[in-house]
PDB file of C-alpha atoms in Angstrom:
ATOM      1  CA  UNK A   1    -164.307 -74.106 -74.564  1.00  0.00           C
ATOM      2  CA  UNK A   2    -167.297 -76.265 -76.751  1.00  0.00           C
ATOM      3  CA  UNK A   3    -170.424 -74.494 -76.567  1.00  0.00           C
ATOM      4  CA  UNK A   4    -173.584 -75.822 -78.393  1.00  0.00           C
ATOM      5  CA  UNK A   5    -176.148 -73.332 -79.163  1.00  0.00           C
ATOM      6  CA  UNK A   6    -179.692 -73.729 -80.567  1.00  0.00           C
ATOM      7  CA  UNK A   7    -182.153 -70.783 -81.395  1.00  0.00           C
ATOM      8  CA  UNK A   8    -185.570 -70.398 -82.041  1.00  0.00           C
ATOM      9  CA  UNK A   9    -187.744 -67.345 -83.087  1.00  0.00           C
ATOM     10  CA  UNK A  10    -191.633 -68.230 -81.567  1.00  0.00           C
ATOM     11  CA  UNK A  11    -194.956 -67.332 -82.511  1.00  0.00           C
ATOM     12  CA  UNK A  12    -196.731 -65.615 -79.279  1.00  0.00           C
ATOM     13  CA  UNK A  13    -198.905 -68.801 -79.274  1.00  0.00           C
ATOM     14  CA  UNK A  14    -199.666 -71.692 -76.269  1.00  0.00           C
ATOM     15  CA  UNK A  15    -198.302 -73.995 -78.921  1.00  0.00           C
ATOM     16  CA  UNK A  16    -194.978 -71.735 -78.149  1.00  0.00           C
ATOM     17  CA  UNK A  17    -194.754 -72.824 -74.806  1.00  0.00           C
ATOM     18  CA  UNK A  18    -195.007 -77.202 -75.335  1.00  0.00           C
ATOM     19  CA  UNK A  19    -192.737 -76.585 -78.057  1.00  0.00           C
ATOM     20  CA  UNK A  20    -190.206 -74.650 -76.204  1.00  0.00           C
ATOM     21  CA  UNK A  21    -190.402 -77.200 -73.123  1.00  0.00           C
ATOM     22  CA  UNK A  22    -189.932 -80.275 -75.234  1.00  0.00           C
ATOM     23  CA  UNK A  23    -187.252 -78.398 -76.957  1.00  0.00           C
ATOM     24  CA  UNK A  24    -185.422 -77.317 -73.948  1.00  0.00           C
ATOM     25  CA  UNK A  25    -185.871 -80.712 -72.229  1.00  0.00           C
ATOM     26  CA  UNK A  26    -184.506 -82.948 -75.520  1.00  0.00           C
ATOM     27  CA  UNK A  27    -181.510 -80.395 -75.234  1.00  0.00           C
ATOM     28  CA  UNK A  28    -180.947 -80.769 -71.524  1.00  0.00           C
ATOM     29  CA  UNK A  29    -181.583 -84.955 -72.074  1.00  0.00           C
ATOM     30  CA  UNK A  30    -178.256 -84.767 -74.732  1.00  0.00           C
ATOM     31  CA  UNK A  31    -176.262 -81.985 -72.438  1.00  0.00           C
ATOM     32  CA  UNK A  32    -176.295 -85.207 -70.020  1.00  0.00           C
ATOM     33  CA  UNK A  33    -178.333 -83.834 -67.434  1.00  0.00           C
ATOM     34  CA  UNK A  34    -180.775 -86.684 -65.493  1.00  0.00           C
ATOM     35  CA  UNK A  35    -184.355 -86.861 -66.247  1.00  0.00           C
ATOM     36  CA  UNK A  36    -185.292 -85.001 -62.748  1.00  0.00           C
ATOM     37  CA  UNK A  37    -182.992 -82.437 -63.532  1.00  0.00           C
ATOM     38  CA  UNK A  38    -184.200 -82.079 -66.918  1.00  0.00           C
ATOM     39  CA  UNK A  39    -187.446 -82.031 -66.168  1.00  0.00           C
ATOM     40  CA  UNK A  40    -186.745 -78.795 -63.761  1.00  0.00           C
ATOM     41  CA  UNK A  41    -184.738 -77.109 -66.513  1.00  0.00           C
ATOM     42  CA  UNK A  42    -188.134 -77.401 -69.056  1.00  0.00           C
ATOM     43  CA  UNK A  43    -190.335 -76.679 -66.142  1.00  0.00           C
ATOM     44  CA  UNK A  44    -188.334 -73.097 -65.316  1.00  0.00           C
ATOM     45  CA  UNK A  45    -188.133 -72.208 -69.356  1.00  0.00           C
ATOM     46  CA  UNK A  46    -192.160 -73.584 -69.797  1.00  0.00           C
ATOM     47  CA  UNK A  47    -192.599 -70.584 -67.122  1.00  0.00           C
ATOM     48  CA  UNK A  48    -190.702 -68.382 -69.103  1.00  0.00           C
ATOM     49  CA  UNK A  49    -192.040 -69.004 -71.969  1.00  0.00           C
ATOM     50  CA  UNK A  50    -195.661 -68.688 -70.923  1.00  0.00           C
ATOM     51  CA  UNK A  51    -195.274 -65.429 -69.320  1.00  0.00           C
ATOM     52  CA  UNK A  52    -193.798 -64.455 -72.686  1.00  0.00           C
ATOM     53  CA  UNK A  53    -196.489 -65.200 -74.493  1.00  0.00           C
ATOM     54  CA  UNK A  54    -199.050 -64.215 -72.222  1.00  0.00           C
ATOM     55  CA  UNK A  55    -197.729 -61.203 -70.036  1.00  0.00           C
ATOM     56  CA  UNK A  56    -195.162 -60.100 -72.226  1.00  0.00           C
ATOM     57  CA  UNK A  57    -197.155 -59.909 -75.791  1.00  0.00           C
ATOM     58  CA  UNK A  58    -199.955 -60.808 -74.728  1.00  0.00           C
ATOM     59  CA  UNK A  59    -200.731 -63.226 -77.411  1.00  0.00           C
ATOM     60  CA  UNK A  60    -200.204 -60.303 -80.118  1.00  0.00           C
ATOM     61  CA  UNK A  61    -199.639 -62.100 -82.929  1.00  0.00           C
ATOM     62  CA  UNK A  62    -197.285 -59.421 -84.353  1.00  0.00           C
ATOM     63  CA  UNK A  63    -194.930 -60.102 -81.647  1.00  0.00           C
ATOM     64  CA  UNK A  64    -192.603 -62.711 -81.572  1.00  0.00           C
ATOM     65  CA  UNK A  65    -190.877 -64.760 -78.635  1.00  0.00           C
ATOM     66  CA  UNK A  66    -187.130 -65.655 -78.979  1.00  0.00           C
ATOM     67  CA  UNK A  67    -185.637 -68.990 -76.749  1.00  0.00           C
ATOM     68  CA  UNK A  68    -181.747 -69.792 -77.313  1.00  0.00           C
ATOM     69  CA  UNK A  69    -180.743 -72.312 -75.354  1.00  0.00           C
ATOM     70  CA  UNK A  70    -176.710 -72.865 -74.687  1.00  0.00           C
ATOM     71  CA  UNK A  71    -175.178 -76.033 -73.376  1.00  0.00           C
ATOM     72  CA  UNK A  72    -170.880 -75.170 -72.087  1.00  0.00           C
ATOM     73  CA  UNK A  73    -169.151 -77.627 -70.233  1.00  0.00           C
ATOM     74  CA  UNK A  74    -169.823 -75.757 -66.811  1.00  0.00           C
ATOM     75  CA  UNK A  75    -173.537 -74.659 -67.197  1.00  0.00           C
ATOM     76  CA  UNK A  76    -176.588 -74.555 -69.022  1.00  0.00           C
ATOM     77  CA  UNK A  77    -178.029 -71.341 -69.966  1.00  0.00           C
ATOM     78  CA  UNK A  78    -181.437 -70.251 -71.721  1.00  0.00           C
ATOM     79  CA  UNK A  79    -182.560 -67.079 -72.525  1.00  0.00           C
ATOM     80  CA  UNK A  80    -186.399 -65.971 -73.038  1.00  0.00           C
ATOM     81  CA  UNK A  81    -186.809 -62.337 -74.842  1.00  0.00           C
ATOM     82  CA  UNK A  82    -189.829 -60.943 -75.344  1.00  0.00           C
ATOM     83  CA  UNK A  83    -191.416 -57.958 -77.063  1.00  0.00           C
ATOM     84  CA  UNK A  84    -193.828 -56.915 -74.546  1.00  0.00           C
ATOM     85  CA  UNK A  85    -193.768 -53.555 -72.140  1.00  0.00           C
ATOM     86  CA  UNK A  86    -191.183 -54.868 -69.701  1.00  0.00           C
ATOM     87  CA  UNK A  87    -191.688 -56.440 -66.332  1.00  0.00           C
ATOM     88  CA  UNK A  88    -191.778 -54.618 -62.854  1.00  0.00           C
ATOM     89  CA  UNK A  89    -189.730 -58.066 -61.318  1.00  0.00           C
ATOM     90  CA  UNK A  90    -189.902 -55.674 -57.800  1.00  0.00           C
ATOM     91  CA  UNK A  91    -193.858 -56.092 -58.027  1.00  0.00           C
ATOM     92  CA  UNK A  92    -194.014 -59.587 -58.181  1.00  0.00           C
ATOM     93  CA  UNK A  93    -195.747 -60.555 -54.781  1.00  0.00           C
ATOM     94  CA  UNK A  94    -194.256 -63.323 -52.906  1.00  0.00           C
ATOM     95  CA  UNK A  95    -196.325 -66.796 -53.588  1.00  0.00           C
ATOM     96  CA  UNK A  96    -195.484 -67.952 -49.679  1.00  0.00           C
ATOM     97  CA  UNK A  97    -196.759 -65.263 -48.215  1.00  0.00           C
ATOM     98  CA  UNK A  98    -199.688 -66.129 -45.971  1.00  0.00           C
ATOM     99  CA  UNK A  99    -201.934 -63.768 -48.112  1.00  0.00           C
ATOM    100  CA  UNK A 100    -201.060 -65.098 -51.103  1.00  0.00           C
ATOM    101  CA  UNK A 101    -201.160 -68.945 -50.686  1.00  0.00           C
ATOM    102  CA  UNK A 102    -204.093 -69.416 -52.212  1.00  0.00           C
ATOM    103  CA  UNK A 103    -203.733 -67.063 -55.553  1.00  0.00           C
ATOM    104  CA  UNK A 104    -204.475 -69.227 -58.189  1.00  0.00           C
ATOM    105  CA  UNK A 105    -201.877 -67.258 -60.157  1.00  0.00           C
ATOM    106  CA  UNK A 106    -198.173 -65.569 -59.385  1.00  0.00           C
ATOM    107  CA  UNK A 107    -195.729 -68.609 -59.411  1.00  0.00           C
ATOM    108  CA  UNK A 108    -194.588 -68.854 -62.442  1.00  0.00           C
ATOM    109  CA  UNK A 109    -191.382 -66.898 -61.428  1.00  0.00           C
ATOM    110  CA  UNK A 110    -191.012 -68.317 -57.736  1.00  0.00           C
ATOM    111  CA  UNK A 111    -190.782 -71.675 -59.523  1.00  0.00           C
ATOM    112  CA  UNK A 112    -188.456 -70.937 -62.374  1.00  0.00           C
ATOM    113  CA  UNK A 113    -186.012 -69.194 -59.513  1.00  0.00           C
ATOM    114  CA  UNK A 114    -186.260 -72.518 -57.335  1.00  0.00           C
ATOM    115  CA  UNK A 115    -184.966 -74.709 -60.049  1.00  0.00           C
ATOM    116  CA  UNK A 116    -182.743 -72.760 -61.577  1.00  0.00           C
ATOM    117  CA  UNK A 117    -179.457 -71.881 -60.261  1.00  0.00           C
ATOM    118  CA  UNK A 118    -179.457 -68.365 -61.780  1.00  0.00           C
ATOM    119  CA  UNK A 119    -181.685 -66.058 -63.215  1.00  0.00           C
ATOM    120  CA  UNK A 120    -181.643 -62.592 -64.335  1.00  0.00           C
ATOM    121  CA  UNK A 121    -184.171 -60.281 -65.672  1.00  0.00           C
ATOM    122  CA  UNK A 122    -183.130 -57.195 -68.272  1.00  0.00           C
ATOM    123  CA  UNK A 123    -185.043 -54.827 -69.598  1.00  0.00           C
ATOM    124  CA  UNK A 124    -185.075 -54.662 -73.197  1.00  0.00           C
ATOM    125  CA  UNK A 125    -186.770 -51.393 -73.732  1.00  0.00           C
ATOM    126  CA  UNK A 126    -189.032 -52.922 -74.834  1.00  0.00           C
ATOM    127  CA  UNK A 127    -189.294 -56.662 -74.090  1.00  0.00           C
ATOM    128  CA  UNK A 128    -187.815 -58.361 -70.683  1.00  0.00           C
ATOM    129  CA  UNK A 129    -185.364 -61.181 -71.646  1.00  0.00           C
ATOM    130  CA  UNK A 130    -185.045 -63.873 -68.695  1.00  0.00           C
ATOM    131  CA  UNK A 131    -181.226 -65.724 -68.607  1.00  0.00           C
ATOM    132  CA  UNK A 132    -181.399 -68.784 -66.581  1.00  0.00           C
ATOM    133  CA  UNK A 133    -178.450 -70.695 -65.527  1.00  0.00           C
ATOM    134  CA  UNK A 134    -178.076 -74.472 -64.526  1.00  0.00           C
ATOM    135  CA  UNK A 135    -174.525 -74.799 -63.162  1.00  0.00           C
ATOM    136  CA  UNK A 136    -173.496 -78.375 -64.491  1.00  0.00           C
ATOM    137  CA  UNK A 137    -171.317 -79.569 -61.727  1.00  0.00           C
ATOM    138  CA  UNK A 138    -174.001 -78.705 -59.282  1.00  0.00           C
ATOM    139  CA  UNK A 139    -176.778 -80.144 -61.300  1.00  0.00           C
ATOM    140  CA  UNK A 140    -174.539 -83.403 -61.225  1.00  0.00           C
ATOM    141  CA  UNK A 141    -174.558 -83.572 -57.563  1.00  0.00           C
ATOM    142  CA  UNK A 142    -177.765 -83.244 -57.176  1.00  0.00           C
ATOM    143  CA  UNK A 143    -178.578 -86.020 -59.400  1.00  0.00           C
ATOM    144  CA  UNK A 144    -176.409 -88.215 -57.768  1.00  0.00           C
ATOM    145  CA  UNK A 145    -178.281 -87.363 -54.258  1.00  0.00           C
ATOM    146  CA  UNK A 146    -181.305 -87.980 -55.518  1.00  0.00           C
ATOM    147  CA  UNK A 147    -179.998 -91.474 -57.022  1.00  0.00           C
ATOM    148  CA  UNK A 148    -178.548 -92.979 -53.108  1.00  0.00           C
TER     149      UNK A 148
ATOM    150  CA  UNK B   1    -205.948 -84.951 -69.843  1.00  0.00           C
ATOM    151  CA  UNK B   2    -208.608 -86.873 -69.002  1.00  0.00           C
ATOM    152  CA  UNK B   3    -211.084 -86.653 -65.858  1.00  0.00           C
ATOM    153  CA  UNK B   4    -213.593 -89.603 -64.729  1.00  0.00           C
ATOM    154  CA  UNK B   5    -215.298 -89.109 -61.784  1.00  0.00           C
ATOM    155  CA  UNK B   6    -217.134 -91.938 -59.138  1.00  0.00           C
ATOM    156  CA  UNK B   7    -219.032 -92.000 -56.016  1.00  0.00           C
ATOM    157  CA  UNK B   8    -217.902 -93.457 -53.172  1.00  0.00           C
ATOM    158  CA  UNK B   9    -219.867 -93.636 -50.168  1.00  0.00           C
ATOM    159  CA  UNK B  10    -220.610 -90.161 -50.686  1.00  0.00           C
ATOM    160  CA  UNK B  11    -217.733 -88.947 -51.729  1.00  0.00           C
ATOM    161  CA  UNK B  12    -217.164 -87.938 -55.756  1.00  0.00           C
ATOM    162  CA  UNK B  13    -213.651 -89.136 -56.362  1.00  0.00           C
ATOM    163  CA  UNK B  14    -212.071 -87.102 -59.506  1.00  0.00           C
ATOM    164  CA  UNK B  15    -209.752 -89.308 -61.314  1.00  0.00           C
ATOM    165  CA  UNK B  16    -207.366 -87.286 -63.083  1.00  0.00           C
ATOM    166  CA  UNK B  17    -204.531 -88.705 -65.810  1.00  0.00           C
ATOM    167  CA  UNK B  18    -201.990 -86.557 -67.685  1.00  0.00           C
ATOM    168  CA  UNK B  19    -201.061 -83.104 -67.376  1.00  0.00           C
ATOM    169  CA  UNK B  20    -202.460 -80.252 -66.038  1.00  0.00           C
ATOM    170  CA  UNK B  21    -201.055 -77.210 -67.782  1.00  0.00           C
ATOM    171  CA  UNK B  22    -202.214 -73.951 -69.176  1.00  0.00           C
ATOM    172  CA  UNK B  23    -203.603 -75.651 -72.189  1.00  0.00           C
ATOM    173  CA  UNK B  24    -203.903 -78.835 -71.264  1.00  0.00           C
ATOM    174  CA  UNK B  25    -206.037 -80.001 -68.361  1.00  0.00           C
ATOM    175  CA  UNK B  26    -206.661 -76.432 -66.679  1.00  0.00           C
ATOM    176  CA  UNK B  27    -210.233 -75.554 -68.218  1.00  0.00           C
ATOM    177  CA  UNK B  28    -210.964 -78.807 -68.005  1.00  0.00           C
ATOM    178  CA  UNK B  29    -210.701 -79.374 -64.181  1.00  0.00           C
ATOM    179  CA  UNK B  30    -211.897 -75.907 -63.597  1.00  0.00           C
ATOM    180  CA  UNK B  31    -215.236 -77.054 -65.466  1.00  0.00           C
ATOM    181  CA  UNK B  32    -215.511 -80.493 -63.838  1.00  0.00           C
ATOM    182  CA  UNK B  33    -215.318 -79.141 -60.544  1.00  0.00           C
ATOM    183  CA  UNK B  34    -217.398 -75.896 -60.983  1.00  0.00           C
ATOM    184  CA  UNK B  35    -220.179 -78.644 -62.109  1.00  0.00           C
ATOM    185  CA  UNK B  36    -219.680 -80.740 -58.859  1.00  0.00           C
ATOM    186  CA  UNK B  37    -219.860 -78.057 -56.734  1.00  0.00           C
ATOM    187  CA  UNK B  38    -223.120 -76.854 -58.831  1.00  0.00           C
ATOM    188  CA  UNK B  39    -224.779 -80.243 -57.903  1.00  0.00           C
ATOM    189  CA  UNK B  40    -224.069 -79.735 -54.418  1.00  0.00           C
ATOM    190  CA  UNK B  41    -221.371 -82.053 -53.574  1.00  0.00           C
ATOM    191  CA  UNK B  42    -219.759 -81.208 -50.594  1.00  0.00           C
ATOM    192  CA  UNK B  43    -216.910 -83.827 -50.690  1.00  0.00           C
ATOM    193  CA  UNK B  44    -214.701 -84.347 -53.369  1.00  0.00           C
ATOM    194  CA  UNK B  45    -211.515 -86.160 -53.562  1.00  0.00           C
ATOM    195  CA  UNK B  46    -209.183 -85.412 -56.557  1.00  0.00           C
ATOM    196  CA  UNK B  47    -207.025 -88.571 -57.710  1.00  0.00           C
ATOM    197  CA  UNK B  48    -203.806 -87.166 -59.251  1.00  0.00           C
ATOM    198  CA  UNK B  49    -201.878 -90.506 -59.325  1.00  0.00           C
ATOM    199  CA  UNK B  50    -201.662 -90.458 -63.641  1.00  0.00           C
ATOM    200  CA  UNK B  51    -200.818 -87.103 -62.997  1.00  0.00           C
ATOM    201  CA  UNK B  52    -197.271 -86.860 -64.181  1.00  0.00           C
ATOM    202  CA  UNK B  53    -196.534 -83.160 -65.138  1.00  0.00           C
ATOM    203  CA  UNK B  54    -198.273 -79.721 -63.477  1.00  0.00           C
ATOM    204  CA  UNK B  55    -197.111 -76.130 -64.603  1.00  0.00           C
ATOM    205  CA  UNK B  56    -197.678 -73.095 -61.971  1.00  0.00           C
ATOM    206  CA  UNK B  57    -200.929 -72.811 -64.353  1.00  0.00           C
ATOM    207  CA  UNK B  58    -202.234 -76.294 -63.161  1.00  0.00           C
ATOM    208  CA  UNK B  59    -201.153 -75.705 -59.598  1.00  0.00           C
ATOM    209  CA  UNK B  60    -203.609 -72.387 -59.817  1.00  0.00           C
ATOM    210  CA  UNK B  61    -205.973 -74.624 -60.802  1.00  0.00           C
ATOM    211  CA  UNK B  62    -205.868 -77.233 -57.734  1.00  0.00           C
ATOM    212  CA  UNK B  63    -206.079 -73.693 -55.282  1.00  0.00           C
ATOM    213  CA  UNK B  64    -209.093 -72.499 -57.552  1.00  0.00           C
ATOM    214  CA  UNK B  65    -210.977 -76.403 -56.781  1.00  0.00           C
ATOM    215  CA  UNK B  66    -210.170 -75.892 -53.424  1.00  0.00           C
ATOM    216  CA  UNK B  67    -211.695 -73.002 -52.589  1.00  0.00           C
ATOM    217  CA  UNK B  68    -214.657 -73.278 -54.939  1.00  0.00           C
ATOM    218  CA  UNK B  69    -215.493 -76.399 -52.910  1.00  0.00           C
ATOM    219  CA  UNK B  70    -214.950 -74.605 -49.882  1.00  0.00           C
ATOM    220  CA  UNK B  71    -216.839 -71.197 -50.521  1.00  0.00           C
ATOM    221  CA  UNK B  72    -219.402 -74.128 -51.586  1.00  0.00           C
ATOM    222  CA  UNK B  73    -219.175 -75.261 -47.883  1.00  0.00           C
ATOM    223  CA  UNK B  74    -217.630 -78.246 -49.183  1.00  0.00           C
ATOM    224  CA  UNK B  75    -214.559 -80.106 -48.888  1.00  0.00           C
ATOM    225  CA  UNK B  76    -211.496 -81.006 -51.193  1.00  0.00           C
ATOM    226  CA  UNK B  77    -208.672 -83.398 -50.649  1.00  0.00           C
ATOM    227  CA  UNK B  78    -205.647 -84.512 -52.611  1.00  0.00           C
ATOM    228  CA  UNK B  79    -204.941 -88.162 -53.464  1.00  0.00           C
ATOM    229  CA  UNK B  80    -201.819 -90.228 -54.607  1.00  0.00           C
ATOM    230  CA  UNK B  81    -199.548 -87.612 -55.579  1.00  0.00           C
ATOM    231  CA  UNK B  82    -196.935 -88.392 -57.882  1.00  0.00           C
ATOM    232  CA  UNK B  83    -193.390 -86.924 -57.056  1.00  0.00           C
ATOM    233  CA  UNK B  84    -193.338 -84.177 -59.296  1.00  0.00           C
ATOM    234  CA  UNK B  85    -196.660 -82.860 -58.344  1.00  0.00           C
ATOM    235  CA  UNK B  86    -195.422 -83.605 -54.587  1.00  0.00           C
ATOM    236  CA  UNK B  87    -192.379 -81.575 -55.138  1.00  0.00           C
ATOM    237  CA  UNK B  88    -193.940 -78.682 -56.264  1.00  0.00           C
ATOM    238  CA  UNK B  89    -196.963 -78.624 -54.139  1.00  0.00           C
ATOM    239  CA  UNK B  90    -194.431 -78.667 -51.275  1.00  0.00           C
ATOM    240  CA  UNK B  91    -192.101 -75.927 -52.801  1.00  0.00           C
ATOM    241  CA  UNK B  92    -194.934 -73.600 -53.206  1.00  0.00           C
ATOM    242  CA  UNK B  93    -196.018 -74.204 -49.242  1.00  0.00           C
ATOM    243  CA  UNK B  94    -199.364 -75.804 -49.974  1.00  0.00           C
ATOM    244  CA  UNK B  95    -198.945 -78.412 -48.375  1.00  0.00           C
ATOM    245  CA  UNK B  96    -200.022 -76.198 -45.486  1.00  0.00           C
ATOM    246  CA  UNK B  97    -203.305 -75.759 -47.557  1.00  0.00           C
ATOM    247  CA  UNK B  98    -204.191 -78.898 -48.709  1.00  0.00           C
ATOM    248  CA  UNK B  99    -204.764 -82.305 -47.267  1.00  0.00           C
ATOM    249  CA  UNK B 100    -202.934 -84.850 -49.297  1.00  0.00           C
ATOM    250  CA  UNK B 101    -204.062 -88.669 -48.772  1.00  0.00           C
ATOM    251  CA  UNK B 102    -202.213 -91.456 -50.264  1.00  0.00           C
ATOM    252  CA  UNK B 103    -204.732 -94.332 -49.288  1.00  0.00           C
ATOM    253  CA  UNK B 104    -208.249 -94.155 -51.235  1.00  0.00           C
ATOM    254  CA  UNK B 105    -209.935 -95.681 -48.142  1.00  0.00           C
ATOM    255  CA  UNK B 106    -208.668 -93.709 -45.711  1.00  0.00           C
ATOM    256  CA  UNK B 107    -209.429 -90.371 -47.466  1.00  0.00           C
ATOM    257  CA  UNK B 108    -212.944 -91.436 -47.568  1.00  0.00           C
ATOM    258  CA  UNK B 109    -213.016 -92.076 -43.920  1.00  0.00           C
ATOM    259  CA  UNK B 110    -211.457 -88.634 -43.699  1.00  0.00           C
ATOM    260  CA  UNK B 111    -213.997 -87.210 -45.258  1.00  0.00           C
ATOM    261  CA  UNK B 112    -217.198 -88.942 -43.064  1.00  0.00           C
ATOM    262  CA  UNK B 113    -214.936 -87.688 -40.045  1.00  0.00           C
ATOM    263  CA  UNK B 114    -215.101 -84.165 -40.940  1.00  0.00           C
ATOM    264  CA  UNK B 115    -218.446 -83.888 -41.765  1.00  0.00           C
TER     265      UNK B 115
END
């Protein structure tokens, strides 16, 4: 099995997160997933990546954020490691609740799970590393839905 | 991004074109509308039809106008959402919160109605 792998280690910078969406979105583009598609694969790691930066290092310069991304003939997989104190995922209140509608913050992880066909979260001890999976033949479907 | 803003019939209409992300648009619609609503206007209508890409940062930022127009006693609509800002206000269940126009006229007309 052909697996094509690309790696990069991030400064814990907003300039992290465009480059790792464009990054991940170019990738997804030459994997042969559709634009829509692709566009919910960058959305999902732009979340990733900005909680990362922001939650996970909290911008500490010292800290670095690491995005491989992994196209295989059956899915597309990215992982997001950071160096931060680890993530209580349990914690995370649900956006749809009634109460929490209008948060102007706390979606970040809703969205990346809704566009995504798989994600895990690991503690690192210490850092949290997200691995989210876009199952190829799924992903074609779906394109070819949204196309009729 | 870029914001313009007009007055229609009393209504301030926010045109909005780009993206509204973390480090993008977000500080800037936050400040354009925390002017607004220190003028006093009570009914704004934000025009997100160049409005191509929003991050869970920029959707924050359309609940934060909302309510800072309505703890204002004011009023906040949507207008000509584009798909992808359609999809994801409707995945995130705010379309129960907001209320999305897709005719200029007929928002304003909304707007005189509820007043």
């Amino acid at each position: 099995m052909n697996a094509t792998r690309i790696f990069y280690t991030l400064d814990s910078t907003l300039e992290s997160v465009d480059k790792a969406e464009a990054a991940v979105r170019a990738f997804a583009l030459k994997a042969g997933f559709g634009d829509e598609v692709s566009d919910h694969i960058s959305l999902a790691v732009r979340e990733a990546t900005e909680n990362a930066v922001l939650h996970g290092n909290k911008c500490d310069p010292h800290k670095h954020v690491t995005v491989l991304f992994e196209a295989a003939p059956e899915s597309f997989t990215v992982w997001v490691r950071d160096e931060g104190k680890g993530l209580d995922i349990a914690a995370i209140p649900d956006p749809l609740a009634p109460q929490n509608l209008l948060k102007e913050s706390g979606r970040g992880i809703f969205l990346i799970r809704a566009f995504m066909d798989e994600v895990r979260f690991r503690n690192l001890n210490p850092g949290t590393e997200i691995t989210m999976i876009k199952r190829v033949r799924q992903a074609t479907r779906e394109g070819q839905a949204a196309s009729k | 991004m870029t914001v313009s803003t007009r007055q229609v019939d009393g209504v301030t209409i926010v045109d909005l074109s780009g993206r509204i992300t973390l480090d993008e648009g977000s500080t800037l619609l936050r400040d354009t509308i925390k002017q607004l609503a220190s003028q006093g206007q009570k009914h704004v209508l934000l025009n997100l039809g160049e409005v191509h890409y929003i991050d869970s940062s920029g959707i924050g930022e359309l609940v934060s106008a909302f309510t800072t127009m309505r703890d204002q006693g004011g009023e906040l609509k949507l207008l000509n959402l584009t798909r992808k800002v359609h999809d994801l206000i409707q995945i995130t269940k705010l379309h129960t919160v907001f209320d999305i126009k897709d005719d200029e006229a007929a928002a304003i007309q909304a707007f005189s109605k509820s007043a």
